[in-house]
PDB file of C-alpha atoms and ligand atoms in Angstrom:
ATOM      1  CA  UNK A 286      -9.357  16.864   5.086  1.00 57.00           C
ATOM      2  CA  UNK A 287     -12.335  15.348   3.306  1.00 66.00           C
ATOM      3  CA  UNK A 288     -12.426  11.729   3.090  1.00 82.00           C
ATOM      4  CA  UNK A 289     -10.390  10.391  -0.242  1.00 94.00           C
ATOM      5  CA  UNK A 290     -12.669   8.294  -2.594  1.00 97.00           C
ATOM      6  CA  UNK A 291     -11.327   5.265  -4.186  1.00 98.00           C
ATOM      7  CA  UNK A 292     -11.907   4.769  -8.089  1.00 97.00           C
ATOM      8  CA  UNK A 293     -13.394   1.872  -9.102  1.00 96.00           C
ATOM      9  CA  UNK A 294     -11.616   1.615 -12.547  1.00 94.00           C
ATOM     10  CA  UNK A 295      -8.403   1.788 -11.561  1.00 95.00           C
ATOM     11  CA  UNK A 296      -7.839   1.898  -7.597  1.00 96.00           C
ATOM     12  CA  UNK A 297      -6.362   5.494  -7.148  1.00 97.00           C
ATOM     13  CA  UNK A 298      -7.485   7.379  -4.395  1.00 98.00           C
ATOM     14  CA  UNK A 299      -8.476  10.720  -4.932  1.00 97.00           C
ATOM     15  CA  UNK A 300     -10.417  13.969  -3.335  1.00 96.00           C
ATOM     16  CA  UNK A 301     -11.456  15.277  -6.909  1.00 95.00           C
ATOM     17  CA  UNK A 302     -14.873  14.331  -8.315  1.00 95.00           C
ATOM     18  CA  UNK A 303     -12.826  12.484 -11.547  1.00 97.00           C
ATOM     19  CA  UNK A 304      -9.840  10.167 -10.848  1.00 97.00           C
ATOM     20  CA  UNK A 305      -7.271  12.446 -11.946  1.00 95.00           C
ATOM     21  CA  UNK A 306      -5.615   8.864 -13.269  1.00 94.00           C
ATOM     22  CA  UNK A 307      -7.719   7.385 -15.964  1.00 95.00           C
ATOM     23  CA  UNK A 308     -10.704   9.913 -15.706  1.00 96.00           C
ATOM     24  CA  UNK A 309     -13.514   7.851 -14.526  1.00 97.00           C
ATOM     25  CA  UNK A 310     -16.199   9.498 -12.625  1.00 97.00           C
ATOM     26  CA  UNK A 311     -16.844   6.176 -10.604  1.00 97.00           C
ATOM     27  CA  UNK A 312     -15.740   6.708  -7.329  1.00 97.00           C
ATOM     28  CA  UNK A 313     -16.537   5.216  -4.118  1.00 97.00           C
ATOM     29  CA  UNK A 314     -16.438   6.454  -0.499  1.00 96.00           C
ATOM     30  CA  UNK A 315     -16.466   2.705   0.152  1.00 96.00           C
ATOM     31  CA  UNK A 316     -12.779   1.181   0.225  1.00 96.00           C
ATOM     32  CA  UNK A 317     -10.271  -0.406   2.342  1.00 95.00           C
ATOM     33  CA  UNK A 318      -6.344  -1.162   2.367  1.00 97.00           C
ATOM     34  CA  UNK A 319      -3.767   1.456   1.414  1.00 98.00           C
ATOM     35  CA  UNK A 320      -1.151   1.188  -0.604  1.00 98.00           C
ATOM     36  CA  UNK A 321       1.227   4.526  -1.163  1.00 98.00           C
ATOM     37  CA  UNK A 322       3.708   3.526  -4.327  1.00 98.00           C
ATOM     38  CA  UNK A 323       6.540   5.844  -3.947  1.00 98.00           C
ATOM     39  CA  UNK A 324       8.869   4.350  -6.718  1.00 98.00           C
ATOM     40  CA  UNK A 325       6.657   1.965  -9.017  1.00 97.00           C
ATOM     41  CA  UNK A 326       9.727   0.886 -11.273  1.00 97.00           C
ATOM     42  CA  UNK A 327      11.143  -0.894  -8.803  1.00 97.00           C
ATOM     43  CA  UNK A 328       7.846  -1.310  -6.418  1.00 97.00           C
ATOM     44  CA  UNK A 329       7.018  -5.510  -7.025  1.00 97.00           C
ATOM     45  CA  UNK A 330       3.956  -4.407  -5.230  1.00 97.00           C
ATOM     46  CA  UNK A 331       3.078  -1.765  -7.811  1.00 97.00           C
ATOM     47  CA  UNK A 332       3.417  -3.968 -10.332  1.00 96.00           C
ATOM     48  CA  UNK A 333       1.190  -7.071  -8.724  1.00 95.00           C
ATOM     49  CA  UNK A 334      -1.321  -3.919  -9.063  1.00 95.00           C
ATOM     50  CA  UNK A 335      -0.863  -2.894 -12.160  1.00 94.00           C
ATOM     51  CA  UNK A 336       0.474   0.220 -11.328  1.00 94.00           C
ATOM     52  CA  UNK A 337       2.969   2.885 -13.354  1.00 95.00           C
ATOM     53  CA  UNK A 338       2.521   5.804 -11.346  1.00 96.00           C
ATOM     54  CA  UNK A 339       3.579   6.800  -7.773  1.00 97.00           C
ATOM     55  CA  UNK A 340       0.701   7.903  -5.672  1.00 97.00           C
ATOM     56  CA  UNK A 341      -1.977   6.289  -3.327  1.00 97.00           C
ATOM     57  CA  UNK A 342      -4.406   3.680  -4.149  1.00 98.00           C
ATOM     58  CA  UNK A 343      -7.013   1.446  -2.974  1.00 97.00           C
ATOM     59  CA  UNK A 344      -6.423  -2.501  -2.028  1.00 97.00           C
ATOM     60  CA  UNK A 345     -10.286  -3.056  -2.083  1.00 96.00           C
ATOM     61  CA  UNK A 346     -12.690  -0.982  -3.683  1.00 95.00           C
ATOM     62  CA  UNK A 347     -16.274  -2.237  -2.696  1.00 90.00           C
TER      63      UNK A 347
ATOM     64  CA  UNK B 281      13.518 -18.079 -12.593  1.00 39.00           C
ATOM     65  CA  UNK B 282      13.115 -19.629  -9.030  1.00 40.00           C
ATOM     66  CA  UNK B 283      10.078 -18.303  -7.042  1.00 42.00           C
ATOM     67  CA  UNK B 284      11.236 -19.312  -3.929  1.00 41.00           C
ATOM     68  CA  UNK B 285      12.308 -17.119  -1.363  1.00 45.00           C
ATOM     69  CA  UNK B 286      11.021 -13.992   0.257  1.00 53.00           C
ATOM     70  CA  UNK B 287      12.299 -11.200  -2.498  1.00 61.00           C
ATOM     71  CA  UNK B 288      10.084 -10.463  -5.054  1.00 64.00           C
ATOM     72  CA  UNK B 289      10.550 -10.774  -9.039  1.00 67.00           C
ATOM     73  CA  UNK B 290      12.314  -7.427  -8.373  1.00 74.00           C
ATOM     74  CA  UNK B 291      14.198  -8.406  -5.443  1.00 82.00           C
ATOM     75  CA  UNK B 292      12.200  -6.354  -2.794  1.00 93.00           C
ATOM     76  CA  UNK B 293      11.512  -7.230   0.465  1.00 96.00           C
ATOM     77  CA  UNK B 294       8.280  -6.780   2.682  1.00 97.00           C
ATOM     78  CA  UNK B 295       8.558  -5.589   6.241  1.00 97.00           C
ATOM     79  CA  UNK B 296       5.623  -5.409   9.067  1.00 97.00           C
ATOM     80  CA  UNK B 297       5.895  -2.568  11.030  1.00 98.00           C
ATOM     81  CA  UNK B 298       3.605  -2.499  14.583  1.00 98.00           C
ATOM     82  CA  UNK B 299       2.126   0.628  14.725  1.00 98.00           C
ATOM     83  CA  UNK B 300      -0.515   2.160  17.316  1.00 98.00           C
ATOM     84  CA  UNK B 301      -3.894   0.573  16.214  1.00 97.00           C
ATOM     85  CA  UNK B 302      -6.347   3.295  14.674  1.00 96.00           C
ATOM     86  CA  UNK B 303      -2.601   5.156  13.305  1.00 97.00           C
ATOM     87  CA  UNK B 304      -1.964   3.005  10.668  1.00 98.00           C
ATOM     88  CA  UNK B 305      -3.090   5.455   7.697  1.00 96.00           C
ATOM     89  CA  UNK B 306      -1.392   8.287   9.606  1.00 97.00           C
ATOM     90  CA  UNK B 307       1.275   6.232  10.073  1.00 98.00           C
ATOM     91  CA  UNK B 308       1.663   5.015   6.555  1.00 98.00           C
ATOM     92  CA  UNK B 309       1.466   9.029   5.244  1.00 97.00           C
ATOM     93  CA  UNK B 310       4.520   9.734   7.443  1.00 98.00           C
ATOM     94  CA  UNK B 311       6.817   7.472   6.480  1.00 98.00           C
ATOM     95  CA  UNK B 312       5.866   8.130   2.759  1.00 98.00           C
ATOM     96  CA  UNK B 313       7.079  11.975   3.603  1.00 98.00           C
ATOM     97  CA  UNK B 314      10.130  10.610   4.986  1.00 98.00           C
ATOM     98  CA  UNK B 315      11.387   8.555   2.317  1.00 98.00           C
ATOM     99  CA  UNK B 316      10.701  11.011  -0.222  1.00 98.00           C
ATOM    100  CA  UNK B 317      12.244  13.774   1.669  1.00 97.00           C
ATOM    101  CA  UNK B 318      15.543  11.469   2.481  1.00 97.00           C
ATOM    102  CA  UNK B 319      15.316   9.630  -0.889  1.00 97.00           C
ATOM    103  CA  UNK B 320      14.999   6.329   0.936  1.00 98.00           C
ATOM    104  CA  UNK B 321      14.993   2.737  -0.871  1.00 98.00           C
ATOM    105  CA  UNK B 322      11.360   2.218   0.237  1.00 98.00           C
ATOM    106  CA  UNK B 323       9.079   1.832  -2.949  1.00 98.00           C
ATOM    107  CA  UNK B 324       5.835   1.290  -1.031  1.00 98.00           C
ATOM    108  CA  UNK B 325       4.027   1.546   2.184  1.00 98.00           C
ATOM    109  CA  UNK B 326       0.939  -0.308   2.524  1.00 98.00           C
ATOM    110  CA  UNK B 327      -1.959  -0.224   4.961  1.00 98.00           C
ATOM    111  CA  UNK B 328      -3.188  -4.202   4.569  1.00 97.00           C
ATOM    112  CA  UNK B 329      -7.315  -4.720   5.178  1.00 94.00           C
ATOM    113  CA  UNK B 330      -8.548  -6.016   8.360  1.00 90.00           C
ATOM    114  CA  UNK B 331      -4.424  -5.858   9.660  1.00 93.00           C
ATOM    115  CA  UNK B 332      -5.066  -3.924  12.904  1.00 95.00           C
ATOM    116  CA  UNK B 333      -2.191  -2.419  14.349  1.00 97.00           C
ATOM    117  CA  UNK B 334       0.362  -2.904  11.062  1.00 97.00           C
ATOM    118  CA  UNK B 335       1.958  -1.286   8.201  1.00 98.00           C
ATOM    119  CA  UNK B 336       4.246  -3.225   6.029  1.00 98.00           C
ATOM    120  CA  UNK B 337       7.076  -1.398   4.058  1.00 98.00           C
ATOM    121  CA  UNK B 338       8.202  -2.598   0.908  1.00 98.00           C
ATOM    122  CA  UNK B 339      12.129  -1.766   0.747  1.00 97.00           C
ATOM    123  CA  UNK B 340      15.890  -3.233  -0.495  1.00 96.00           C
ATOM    124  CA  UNK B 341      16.459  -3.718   3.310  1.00 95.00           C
ATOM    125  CA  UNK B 342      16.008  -3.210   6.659  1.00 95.00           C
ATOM    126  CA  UNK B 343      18.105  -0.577   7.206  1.00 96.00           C
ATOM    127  CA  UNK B 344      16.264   1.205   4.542  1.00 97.00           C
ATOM    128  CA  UNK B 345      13.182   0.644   7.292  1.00 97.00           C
ATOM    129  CA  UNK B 346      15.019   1.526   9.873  1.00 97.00           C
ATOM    130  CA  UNK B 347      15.610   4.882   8.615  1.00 98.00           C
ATOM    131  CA  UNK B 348      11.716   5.131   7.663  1.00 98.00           C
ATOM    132  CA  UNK B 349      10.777   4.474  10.839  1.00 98.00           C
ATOM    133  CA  UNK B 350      13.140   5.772  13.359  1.00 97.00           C
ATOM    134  CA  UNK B 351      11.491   8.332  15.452  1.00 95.00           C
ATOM    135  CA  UNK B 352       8.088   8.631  13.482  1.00 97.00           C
ATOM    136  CA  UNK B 353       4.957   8.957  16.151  1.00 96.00           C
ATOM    137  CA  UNK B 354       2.681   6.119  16.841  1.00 98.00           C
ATOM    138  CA  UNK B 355       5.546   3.243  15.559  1.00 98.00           C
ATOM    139  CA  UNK B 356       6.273   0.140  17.649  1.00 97.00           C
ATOM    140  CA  UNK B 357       8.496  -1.833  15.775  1.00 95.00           C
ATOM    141  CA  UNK B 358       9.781  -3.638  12.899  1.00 96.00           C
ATOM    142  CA  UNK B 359       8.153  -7.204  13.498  1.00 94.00           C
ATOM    143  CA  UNK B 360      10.831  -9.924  13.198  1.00 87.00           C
ATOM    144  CA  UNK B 361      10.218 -12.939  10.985  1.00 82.00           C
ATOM    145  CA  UNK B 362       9.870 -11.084   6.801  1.00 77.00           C
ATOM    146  CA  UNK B 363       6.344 -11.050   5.407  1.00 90.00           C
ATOM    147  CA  UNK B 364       6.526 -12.674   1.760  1.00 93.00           C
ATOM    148  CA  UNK B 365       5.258 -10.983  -1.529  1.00 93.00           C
ATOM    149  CA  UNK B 366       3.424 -14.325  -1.940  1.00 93.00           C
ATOM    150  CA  UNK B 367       1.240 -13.654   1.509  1.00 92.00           C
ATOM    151  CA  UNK B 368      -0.177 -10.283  -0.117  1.00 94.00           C
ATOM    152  CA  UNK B 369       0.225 -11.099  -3.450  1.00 94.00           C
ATOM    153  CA  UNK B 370      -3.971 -12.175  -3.788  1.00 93.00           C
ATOM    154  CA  UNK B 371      -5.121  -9.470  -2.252  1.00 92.00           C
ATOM    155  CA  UNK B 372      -3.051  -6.727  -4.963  1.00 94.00           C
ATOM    156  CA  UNK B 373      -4.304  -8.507  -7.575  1.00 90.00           C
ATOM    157  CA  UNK B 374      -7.958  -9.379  -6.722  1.00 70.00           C
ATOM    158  CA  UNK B 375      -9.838  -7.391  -9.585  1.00 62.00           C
ATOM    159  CA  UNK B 376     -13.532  -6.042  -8.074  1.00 51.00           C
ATOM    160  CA  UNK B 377     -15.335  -8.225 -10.725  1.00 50.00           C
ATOM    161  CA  UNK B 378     -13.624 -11.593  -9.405  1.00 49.00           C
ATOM    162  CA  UNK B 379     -15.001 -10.771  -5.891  1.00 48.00           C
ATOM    163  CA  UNK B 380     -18.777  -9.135  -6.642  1.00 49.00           C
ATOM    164  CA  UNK B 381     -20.720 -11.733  -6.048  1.00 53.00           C
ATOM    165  CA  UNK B 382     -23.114 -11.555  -9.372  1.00 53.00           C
ATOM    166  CA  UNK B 383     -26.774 -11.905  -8.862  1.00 54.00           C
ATOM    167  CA  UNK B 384     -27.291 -12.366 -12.801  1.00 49.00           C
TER     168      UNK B 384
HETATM  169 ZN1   ZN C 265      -9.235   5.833 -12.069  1.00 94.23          ZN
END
């Protein structure tokens, strides 16, 4: 499995050349931290992030 | 609203799980599979930077982790003592531009 690349805009982690989130082409091979949000209405974590989706993102994008 | 405590403004908990160091990613995928496939009360698994050896669980309980955890490969154990919202809390909401050191 290729590496996933982290989007700078918004975090998500992805193996597409546009974050299939917000649609930014800005992605970066060069991340670290995981966070997988599996229920973001009641995730506190999700929201400290920002996040409204489930799926996997980025802690620091570099 | 008190902030004290170790539940977060939603009431969930955060749990450290030891996990074989190099496995955490791995780790963190599996459990993800499991609580989806069970419907489990764990809302997020994270993978912290520079935390060798850990993933923390963010769930309604332990027994929620328990069942997350119980017989996936490369897990340890559930570390006693709960990790607070508050002790990750910087690190979810650092933004990149607060961090980039900028040159102009
Ligand atoms: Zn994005």
């Amino acid at each position: 499995m290729p590496r996933e690349m982290a989007c700078r805009a918004c975090r998500t982690l992805t193996t597409e050349r546009t974050c299939p989130n917000c649609g930014s082409t800005d992605l970066t091979d060069s991340w670290s931290g995981l966070v997988i949000v599996l229920n973001p209405s009641a995730s506190e974590v999700a929201r400290l992030m920002g996040v409204t989706k489930a799926g996997r993102y980025a802690i620091e994008v570099h | 609203m008190s902030d004290s405590g170790s539940a977060g403004a939603r009431g969930t908990q955060l749990f450290a799980v030891k996990v074989v160091s190099g496995q955490e990613n791995n780790v963190a995928r599996l459990i993800a599979t499991r609580v989806q496939l069970r419907g489990l009360n764990v809302y997020s698994v994270l993978v912290l930077p520079r935390a060798r050896g850990y993933v923390v669980l963010e769930a309604d309980g332990i027994e929620s982790v328990n069942d997350a955890i119980s017989g996936i490969k490369n897990v340890k154990s559930v570390v006693p003592g709960m990790l607070r919202i508050d002790d990750v809390k910087p690190m979810l909401t650092m933004r990149k531009e607060e961090v980039k050191l900028d040159a102009g």
